[in-house]
């Protein structure tokens, strides 16, 4: 190891940038936070090329004094705190003086700012080096334009997703702030086109409605709670309006957007008894709490915070959410024990296949791959004429040495899942035309998802086209789908596509599973003898006949040997 040396500032900044500026959305977040810290009441965000070409934020805030503007780009230069003790009390978003130097070190920045009564100034930086400083005129406020992000850090640039996906991250960051700052107006433009304009002073519900559409807003219930100390307010979706991914969950702590599993857990626990797995309520929840109970200085981007005591925070969110769901009168749990969802077209929940006799081990679940190949021909042993329904959910069939029980929804789901995967791989794109094309009002984000994944959507068998910035027209759905609600079906499909966190292959699986779920027969659907035979024959041909796409068993068997054992004949 060599001698110790202090890193030059440009290098230090670039290292800090690695922590603070993960992607274009981080730039948007930092700039918006600076605008809010400057007391802006109007913020405009412009994005081009998924944010790598341009992220520009303009505000009407306090502006920066002429002689300070250069300082703003120096490390640990901040106007927000003066001593370490102040950190525990800060209410501003920034306080480390790290954001601007980090952003500047990996991009080209142009900033124009004017304080009250002062002349404006413009600075131009490249890779953190000041290129130009000159007088410029503008009204009070600041405009920061960040261009060519990560031009000098190719590794980071390579790590970015598609421009469309990056733009959605940015939009999400903007929305997260917009949902917390109702007194500030936000205008958001993509490639020069206005995506939304939120006037100041409207209530949360109206803002939600402008952002995600009216049908979405109509499904939200207000929550309020203050009995535990922290003040909790916001909106949660009705159970029926739950979505296929978490992207409609927003949390704020003292006006700061955070992503924190404690809060997610607290807000989703009351939904658990009503929601099937992989359905997520939409949530916009604000927590107001004495700042000394939160440590915001634990994460480089302050995305996570630390609370004390956690139990109080949990309870203070859970209680009002539970109250809100309960207040939705006459709400039956969607999932009956051991049964199926009643009506509707959302994915099914836990089937709770309770075995009628004895311990689980006496029935055979087909687990390992080898076991499964060995067992594959068990379907052939079943005499199709013996197939009978048992209750609403199951079929039973007998063979010479075997009793087979089929969960008909799970089995059908497996069959449709594989068909959907095949269609998406081979791109046959067959579609079933709707007699009456349906128009759906959607969140503009879903329009961008629909555009980006038009190929998948087509291959899956949807015929869809955007009409205007927030509506889609559905003209056809995948073949073999029985869903009476093409709109809910399509939205669920798009939600899966939008699940950015996931790898492409698992997203494809999610999409196929959602197709299968919507198409599959439900409990209570009576099947004819021919249909039962057909179901079993198709299941027998499936590549993985023993599990539904969600991993639950499709069939159980009981052999005569096991029967003998149960009747104490061995
Ligand atoms: P921090 O926000 O942690 O103080 P930044 O690097 O984000 O650090 O910003 C440095 C300083 O630049 C801020 O403290 C603030 O004084 C000034 N500044 C940055 N953006 C703006 C803006 N939009 N309006 C007014 N002042 C700003
Ligand atoms: Mg800042």
XYZ file of C-alpha atoms and ligand atoms in Angstrom:
598
model
C 0.000 0.000 0.000
C 1.281 3.435 -0.925
C 1.267 6.762 0.809
C -1.973 8.292 1.889
C -3.163 11.256 -0.111
C -6.301 13.334 -0.049
C -8.269 12.882 -3.269
C -8.638 15.873 -5.529
C -12.104 17.370 -5.228
C -13.221 16.346 -8.742
C -12.433 12.717 -7.944
C -14.083 12.872 -4.534
C -17.210 14.310 -6.119
C -17.396 11.593 -8.668
C -17.204 8.991 -5.926
C -19.964 10.749 -4.002
C -21.990 10.866 -7.230
C -21.902 7.090 -7.320
C -23.885 7.050 -4.109
C -26.219 9.944 -4.633
C -26.839 9.855 -8.375
C -27.865 6.360 -9.323
C -29.912 7.236 -12.388
C -31.535 10.223 -14.103
C -34.392 10.094 -11.597
C -31.895 10.921 -8.824
C -31.002 14.132 -10.625
C -34.661 15.095 -10.874
C -35.147 14.320 -7.201
C -32.169 16.386 -6.050
C -33.077 19.371 -8.204
C -36.723 19.330 -7.140
C -35.683 19.126 -3.504
C -33.457 22.160 -3.946
C -36.397 24.033 -5.480
C -38.658 23.084 -2.593
C -35.980 24.009 -0.070
C -35.790 27.402 -1.780
C -39.478 27.916 -1.022
C -40.656 27.590 -4.614
C -44.400 27.518 -5.255
C -43.989 26.633 -8.910
C -41.755 23.880 -10.206
C -41.391 22.835 -13.817
C -39.576 19.682 -14.869
C -38.467 18.936 -18.419
C -37.120 15.560 -19.437
C -35.623 14.440 -22.717
C -34.100 11.161 -23.789
C -35.064 9.365 -20.587
C -33.218 12.048 -18.636
C -29.752 11.333 -19.967
C -30.145 14.014 -22.633
C -31.815 16.538 -20.345
C -33.266 16.934 -16.899
C -34.209 20.535 -16.288
C -35.892 21.940 -13.224
C -37.038 25.571 -13.016
C -38.476 27.217 -9.965
C -39.641 30.552 -8.589
C -37.822 30.046 -5.291
C -35.412 32.298 -3.466
C -32.696 32.065 -6.110
C -28.974 32.151 -5.328
C -27.005 35.311 -4.652
C -24.604 36.138 -7.484
C -21.489 35.598 -5.449
C -22.745 32.243 -4.079
C -23.614 30.457 -7.264
C -20.120 29.028 -7.761
C -20.015 27.935 -4.160
C -23.161 25.872 -4.628
C -21.102 23.455 -6.714
C -18.477 22.949 -4.068
C -18.544 19.944 -1.845
C -20.227 20.358 1.547
C -21.341 23.826 0.569
C -24.834 24.321 1.913
C -26.962 27.206 3.053
C -29.157 24.917 5.104
C -27.229 24.020 8.229
C -24.263 25.515 10.005
C -23.496 22.901 12.644
C -23.779 19.165 13.247
C -26.349 19.635 15.991
C -28.769 21.113 13.517
C -28.986 17.834 11.591
C -31.390 16.320 14.101
C -33.769 19.198 13.594
C -33.534 19.852 9.855
C -36.737 20.114 7.944
C -35.110 20.937 4.618
C -34.554 18.158 2.098
C -30.886 18.910 1.648
C -28.245 19.668 4.224
C -25.133 17.810 3.132
C -24.173 20.090 0.273
C -23.396 17.069 -1.853
C -26.024 16.964 -4.570
C -24.952 19.716 -6.944
C -21.241 18.830 -6.958
C -22.140 15.160 -7.475
C -24.504 15.889 -10.351
C -22.047 18.308 -11.915
C -19.192 15.830 -11.765
C -20.968 13.377 -14.085
C -22.724 15.718 -16.518
C -22.867 19.135 -18.102
C -24.736 21.611 -15.968
C -26.099 24.989 -16.838
C -27.568 26.965 -13.979
C -29.227 30.341 -14.168
C -30.306 31.906 -10.917
C -31.405 35.249 -9.566
C -32.175 36.257 -6.010
C -34.679 38.937 -5.051
C -33.517 42.339 -6.243
C -30.290 40.946 -7.701
C -29.201 40.484 -11.267
C -29.088 36.952 -12.484
C -26.059 34.854 -13.133
C -25.373 31.898 -15.388
C -22.762 29.218 -14.801
C -21.736 26.420 -17.109
C -19.883 23.370 -15.831
C -18.602 20.212 -17.449
C -17.515 17.209 -15.445
C -17.543 19.464 -12.393
C -15.211 22.095 -13.897
C -16.458 25.627 -14.267
C -16.389 26.631 -17.945
C -18.205 29.903 -17.870
C -19.700 32.404 -15.484
C -21.615 35.383 -16.764
C -24.400 37.807 -16.069
C -27.848 36.686 -17.127
C -31.287 38.051 -16.585
C -34.204 36.255 -15.132
C -36.913 36.811 -12.567
C -36.327 35.471 -9.082
C -35.700 31.764 -9.072
C -33.433 29.099 -10.450
C -33.218 26.946 -13.543
C -30.861 24.005 -13.488
C -30.364 22.063 -16.722
C -28.415 18.822 -16.534
C -27.316 17.439 -19.892
C -25.448 14.386 -21.074
C -25.647 12.590 -17.764
C -22.940 9.977 -17.069
C -21.067 10.983 -20.252
C -17.815 10.432 -18.375
C -18.878 7.318 -16.443
C -19.726 4.803 -19.181
C -20.125 1.941 -16.703
C -22.990 3.706 -15.011
C -24.519 4.683 -18.297
C -24.497 1.088 -19.465
C -26.361 0.065 -16.340
C -29.361 2.243 -17.204
C -32.602 0.783 -18.515
C -34.450 1.909 -21.642
C -35.171 5.629 -22.024
C -38.860 4.900 -21.458
C -38.162 3.042 -18.237
C -35.797 5.770 -16.975
C -38.409 8.383 -17.796
C -40.949 6.496 -15.693
C -38.530 6.477 -12.750
C -38.178 10.215 -13.108
C -41.908 10.652 -13.327
C -42.336 8.557 -10.242
C -39.866 10.762 -8.352
C -41.724 13.885 -9.455
C -45.077 12.387 -8.500
C -43.740 11.337 -5.111
C -42.948 14.972 -4.340
C -46.097 16.300 -5.951
C -48.228 14.087 -3.730
C -46.595 15.564 -0.635
C -46.457 19.241 -1.614
C -49.984 20.230 -2.450
C -49.231 23.937 -2.111
C -46.701 23.785 -4.921
C -47.680 23.580 -8.573
C -45.853 21.016 -10.681
C -45.625 20.938 -14.428
C -44.012 17.980 -16.107
C -42.939 17.821 -19.745
C -41.507 14.947 -21.693
C -39.810 15.670 -25.011
C -41.446 19.094 -24.890
C -44.980 17.739 -24.419
C -46.857 18.416 -21.216
C -47.649 15.190 -19.393
C -49.287 16.803 -16.390
C -49.814 20.176 -14.812
C -50.897 20.205 -11.198
C -52.110 23.579 -9.966
C -51.264 24.475 -6.388
C -53.771 24.405 -3.570
C -55.899 21.480 -4.676
C -56.578 18.616 -2.319
C -54.840 15.262 -2.471
C -57.724 13.455 -4.112
C -57.906 15.957 -6.932
C -54.167 15.708 -7.455
C -54.381 11.937 -7.536
C -57.179 12.216 -10.031
C -55.127 14.514 -12.283
C -52.181 12.163 -12.079
C -53.756 8.749 -12.364
C -57.169 9.446 -13.815
C -60.607 9.760 -12.351
C -61.535 6.077 -12.236
C -58.430 5.528 -10.133
C -59.260 8.377 -7.748
C -62.814 7.158 -7.322
C -61.463 3.938 -5.859
C -59.537 5.694 -3.079
C -60.681 6.035 0.533
C -59.330 8.764 2.834
C -57.519 7.754 6.008
C -56.754 9.770 9.089
C -55.251 8.966 12.458
C -53.546 10.880 15.223
C -54.247 8.920 18.376
C -50.760 7.409 18.634
C -48.872 10.678 18.308
C -47.778 10.853 14.691
C -50.383 12.348 12.395
C -51.252 10.034 9.548
C -53.280 11.159 6.546
C -53.740 10.046 2.992
C -55.622 7.729 0.689
C -55.775 3.983 0.306
C -57.441 2.087 -2.499
C -60.492 -0.015 -1.986
C -59.686 -3.689 -1.830
C -61.184 -4.380 -5.259
C -58.963 -1.717 -6.797
C -55.686 -3.362 -5.794
C -53.046 -3.469 -8.476
C -50.612 -5.924 -9.971
C -47.469 -4.202 -8.684
C -46.291 -1.814 -5.991
C -45.829 1.222 -8.165
C -48.871 2.971 -6.742
C -47.592 3.028 -3.179
C -46.245 6.361 -1.935
C -45.122 7.226 1.567
C -44.025 10.543 3.007
C -42.441 11.340 6.304
C -42.643 15.020 7.145
C -43.112 15.754 3.473
C -40.155 13.645 2.392
C -40.819 10.720 0.050
C -39.428 7.523 1.555
C -39.398 3.869 0.641
C -39.511 1.825 3.730
C -40.656 -1.700 4.345
C -41.848 -0.853 7.860
C -44.356 1.602 6.428
C -45.377 -0.706 3.590
C -45.920 -3.529 6.059
C -47.956 -1.353 8.380
C -50.220 -0.128 5.596
C -50.686 -3.443 3.820
C -51.257 -5.669 6.849
C -54.945 -4.705 7.151
C -55.446 -5.645 3.485
C -53.996 -9.063 3.914
C -57.157 -10.920 4.799
C -58.892 -9.502 1.745
C -56.236 -9.635 -0.918
C -54.795 -12.567 -2.803
C -51.023 -12.790 -3.064
C -49.382 -10.491 -5.569
C -52.105 -7.873 -5.391
C -51.067 -4.535 -3.976
C -53.274 -1.740 -2.711
C -52.621 1.762 -3.990
C -51.449 3.909 -1.076
C -50.605 7.553 -0.596
C -49.731 7.968 3.049
C -48.235 10.921 4.852
C -46.760 10.765 8.286
C -46.131 13.905 10.285
C -43.917 13.321 13.280
C -41.618 15.214 15.590
C -38.334 15.347 13.612
C -36.353 14.143 16.618
C -38.070 10.742 16.232
C -36.726 10.232 12.732
C -33.135 9.917 11.609
C -32.965 10.960 7.978
C -29.212 10.844 7.825
C -28.750 7.081 7.380
C -29.024 6.696 3.614
C -27.017 8.481 0.886
C -30.175 9.557 -0.931
C -32.265 9.780 2.277
C -34.678 7.314 0.706
C -34.752 5.378 3.936
C -35.061 6.844 7.378
C -34.905 5.381 10.848
C -37.704 5.700 13.356
C -37.909 5.310 17.048
C -39.920 3.666 18.378
C -40.850 1.568 15.372
C -43.837 -0.070 17.027
C -45.613 3.245 17.493
C -45.068 4.140 13.870
C -46.386 0.783 12.734
C -49.516 1.044 14.842
C -50.151 4.640 13.931
C -50.389 3.675 10.257
C -52.046 0.296 10.586
C -54.962 1.525 12.711
C -56.351 4.196 10.379
C -55.881 1.976 7.312
C -57.815 -0.824 9.013
C -60.555 1.608 9.961
C -60.797 2.860 6.408
C -61.138 -0.608 4.912
C -63.723 -1.612 7.481
C -65.729 1.494 6.839
C -66.239 0.357 3.272
C -69.577 -1.133 4.143
C -70.665 -4.683 3.347
C -67.264 -5.694 2.171
C -67.031 -9.460 2.129
C -63.591 -11.021 2.289
C -62.748 -11.846 -1.308
C -61.332 -15.183 -0.408
C -63.473 -17.745 1.223
C -61.663 -20.301 3.259
C -60.757 -23.198 1.044
C -62.506 -21.556 -1.843
C -62.226 -19.108 -4.596
C -62.673 -15.474 -5.121
C -66.265 -14.520 -5.589
C -66.813 -13.041 -9.000
C -64.524 -10.497 -10.589
C -61.475 -11.199 -12.636
C -58.535 -10.656 -10.332
C -55.989 -13.377 -9.742
C -57.074 -16.018 -7.353
C -55.851 -16.219 -3.800
C -54.471 -18.972 -1.676
C -56.538 -22.016 -2.404
C -55.888 -23.519 1.014
C -56.283 -27.005 -0.254
C -57.128 -28.618 3.054
C -56.905 -32.330 2.892
C -60.034 -34.086 3.998
C -58.235 -36.939 5.640
C -55.184 -37.417 7.712
C -51.831 -35.771 7.396
C -50.512 -34.159 4.280
C -47.810 -36.737 3.902
C -50.314 -39.409 3.073
C -51.233 -37.588 -0.093
C -48.652 -37.167 -2.739
C -47.750 -33.717 -3.904
C -45.520 -33.961 -6.904
C -42.415 -32.052 -6.066
C -39.120 -32.929 -7.644
C -38.574 -32.940 -11.362
C -37.569 -36.608 -11.458
C -40.562 -37.580 -9.444
C -42.703 -35.636 -11.826
C -41.429 -37.291 -14.965
C -41.920 -40.614 -13.329
C -45.440 -39.672 -12.381
C -46.326 -38.054 -15.626
C -48.190 -41.029 -16.988
C -50.461 -41.101 -13.961
C -52.902 -39.076 -16.042
C -53.159 -41.981 -18.440
C -54.131 -44.277 -15.641
C -57.245 -42.287 -14.878
C -60.412 -43.538 -16.520
C -61.953 -40.369 -17.980
C -65.458 -41.692 -17.488
C -64.928 -41.603 -13.719
C -64.323 -37.841 -13.603
C -66.743 -36.088 -11.256
C -66.933 -32.644 -9.681
C -66.374 -32.433 -5.934
C -67.778 -29.244 -4.475
C -67.202 -26.092 -6.458
C -63.483 -26.321 -6.787
C -62.313 -29.850 -7.446
C -62.632 -32.776 -9.775
C -61.963 -36.326 -8.810
C -61.086 -39.221 -11.074
C -60.210 -42.849 -10.441
C -57.844 -45.308 -12.053
C -57.032 -48.932 -11.313
C -54.583 -48.061 -8.545
C -55.093 -44.409 -8.038
C -57.371 -41.624 -6.955
C -56.693 -38.207 -8.480
C -57.999 -34.872 -7.275
C -57.696 -31.866 -9.542
C -57.996 -28.212 -8.565
C -59.720 -27.158 -11.748
C -58.766 -23.490 -11.637
C -55.126 -24.227 -10.850
C -55.009 -26.848 -13.592
C -56.551 -24.571 -16.170
C -54.240 -21.768 -15.125
C -51.239 -23.974 -15.775
C -52.500 -24.879 -19.241
C -53.240 -21.274 -20.215
C -49.953 -20.101 -18.734
C -47.931 -22.373 -20.980
C -50.018 -21.422 -23.989
C -49.454 -17.737 -23.225
C -45.689 -18.259 -22.802
C -45.595 -20.089 -26.142
C -47.540 -17.363 -27.877
C -45.224 -14.711 -26.514
C -42.135 -16.675 -27.530
C -43.349 -17.549 -30.991
C -45.170 -14.315 -31.535
C -48.243 -15.758 -33.188
C -50.252 -12.868 -31.817
C -53.674 -14.359 -32.406
C -56.366 -12.203 -30.985
C -60.040 -12.413 -30.328
C -61.768 -9.294 -31.615
C -64.157 -7.596 -29.235
C -67.615 -7.002 -30.580
C -67.645 -3.648 -28.848
C -64.188 -2.089 -28.552
C -63.739 -0.634 -25.108
C -62.079 2.644 -24.131
C -60.266 2.731 -20.795
C -59.051 5.813 -18.986
C -55.610 5.063 -17.559
C -52.705 6.689 -15.810
C -50.430 8.142 -18.552
C -47.612 5.951 -17.251
C -49.484 2.939 -18.551
C -49.662 4.543 -21.981
C -45.906 4.756 -21.984
C -45.729 1.116 -20.858
C -48.134 0.150 -23.632
C -45.977 1.956 -26.171
C -42.721 0.491 -24.949
C -44.001 -3.079 -24.856
C -46.273 -2.931 -27.862
C -44.577 -6.012 -29.261
C -45.264 -8.166 -26.201
C -48.775 -6.886 -25.957
C -49.437 -7.795 -29.539
C -47.834 -11.200 -29.217
C -49.908 -11.914 -26.142
C -52.969 -11.292 -28.274
C -54.193 -7.856 -27.249
C -55.250 -5.332 -29.840
C -54.702 -2.016 -28.138
C -53.985 1.512 -29.220
C -53.543 4.730 -27.302
C -56.128 7.397 -28.011
C -54.947 10.611 -26.426
C -52.568 10.964 -23.490
C -54.674 9.032 -20.993
C -56.931 6.564 -22.773
C -56.442 3.248 -24.451
C -58.809 1.559 -26.860
C -59.062 -2.218 -26.528
C -60.150 -3.879 -29.732
C -59.127 -7.442 -29.035
C -58.070 -9.753 -26.209
C -56.005 -12.946 -26.134
C -57.848 -16.012 -27.384
C -59.479 -18.329 -24.890
C -59.915 -15.574 -22.340
C -63.249 -15.542 -20.644
C -62.788 -12.296 -18.801
C -65.864 -10.156 -19.067
C -63.780 -7.114 -18.144
C -61.147 -6.473 -20.779
C -60.175 -3.198 -19.074
C -59.226 -4.690 -15.720
C -57.514 -7.488 -17.535
C -55.403 -5.166 -19.667
C -54.449 -2.940 -16.726
C -53.328 -5.977 -14.776
C -51.267 -7.095 -17.752
C -49.621 -3.664 -18.076
C -48.930 -3.547 -14.342
C -46.905 -6.730 -14.714
C -44.993 -5.293 -17.651
C -44.238 -2.190 -15.661
C -42.712 -4.143 -12.810
C -39.320 -2.565 -13.557
C -37.511 -4.222 -10.731
C -37.772 -7.599 -12.390
C -35.690 -9.305 -15.035
C -37.249 -9.626 -18.447
C -37.769 -13.368 -18.141
C -39.582 -13.121 -14.837
C -41.645 -10.241 -16.109
C -42.688 -12.374 -19.043
C -43.709 -15.092 -16.618
C -45.694 -12.586 -14.579
C -47.499 -11.409 -17.663
C -48.271 -14.943 -18.802
C -49.495 -15.824 -15.312
C -51.824 -12.855 -15.330
C -53.204 -13.924 -18.711
C -53.732 -17.415 -17.394
C -55.389 -16.195 -14.261
C -57.877 -14.076 -16.128
C -58.678 -16.806 -18.538
C -58.974 -19.744 -16.204
C -62.226 -21.308 -15.134
C -63.306 -20.383 -11.640
C -64.791 -22.472 -8.930
C -68.494 -22.587 -9.395
C -68.113 -22.904 -13.170
C -69.769 -26.222 -13.855
C -67.963 -28.373 -16.399
C -69.497 -30.976 -18.653
C -68.039 -34.467 -18.769
C -66.413 -33.594 -22.068
C -64.873 -30.434 -20.606
C -63.487 -32.325 -17.631
C -61.904 -34.880 -19.948
C -60.479 -32.150 -22.082
C -59.017 -30.331 -19.088
C -57.250 -33.440 -17.889
C -55.925 -34.273 -21.346
C -54.504 -30.788 -21.820
C -52.991 -30.820 -18.351
C -51.328 -34.140 -19.141
C -49.625 -32.490 -22.126
C -48.356 -29.509 -20.138
C -44.619 -29.205 -19.593
C -45.079 -28.805 -15.851
C -48.523 -30.244 -15.106
C -48.248 -30.433 -11.343
C -48.010 -26.771 -10.388
C -49.995 -23.696 -11.267
C -47.922 -20.653 -12.332
C -47.965 -19.426 -8.741
C -46.501 -22.656 -7.479
C -49.578 -24.198 -5.945
C -50.362 -27.842 -6.683
C -52.799 -28.644 -9.480
C -53.411 -32.263 -8.527
C -53.197 -34.578 -5.554
C -53.101 -38.343 -5.750
C -53.828 -41.161 -3.399
C -52.656 -44.649 -4.348
C -54.266 -47.894 -3.329
C -51.124 -48.632 -1.384
C -51.651 -45.496 0.670
C -55.310 -46.437 1.054
C -54.386 -49.878 2.312
C -52.128 -48.232 4.830
C -54.892 -45.928 6.031
C -57.287 -48.789 6.458
C -54.662 -50.542 8.544
C -54.325 -53.362 6.083
C -50.553 -53.450 6.073
P -27.885 20.944 -0.081
O -29.229 20.914 -0.710
O -27.595 19.714 0.703
O -27.623 22.186 0.672
P -26.942 21.067 -2.808
O -25.669 20.653 -3.412
O -28.169 20.395 -3.298
O -26.797 20.894 -1.241
O -27.117 22.601 -3.020
C -26.117 23.495 -2.531
C -26.694 24.848 -2.221
O -27.071 25.508 -3.434
C -27.956 24.820 -1.390
O -27.665 24.760 -0.020
C -28.627 26.121 -1.783
O -28.135 27.179 -1.019
C -28.172 26.347 -3.210
N -29.229 25.958 -4.176
C -29.238 24.847 -4.958
N -30.342 24.805 -5.746
C -31.063 25.898 -5.441
C -32.322 26.428 -5.908
N -33.076 25.771 -6.837
N -32.755 27.598 -5.376
C -32.017 28.239 -4.441
N -30.833 27.788 -3.962
C -30.353 26.641 -4.444
Mg -29.894 19.679 -2.234
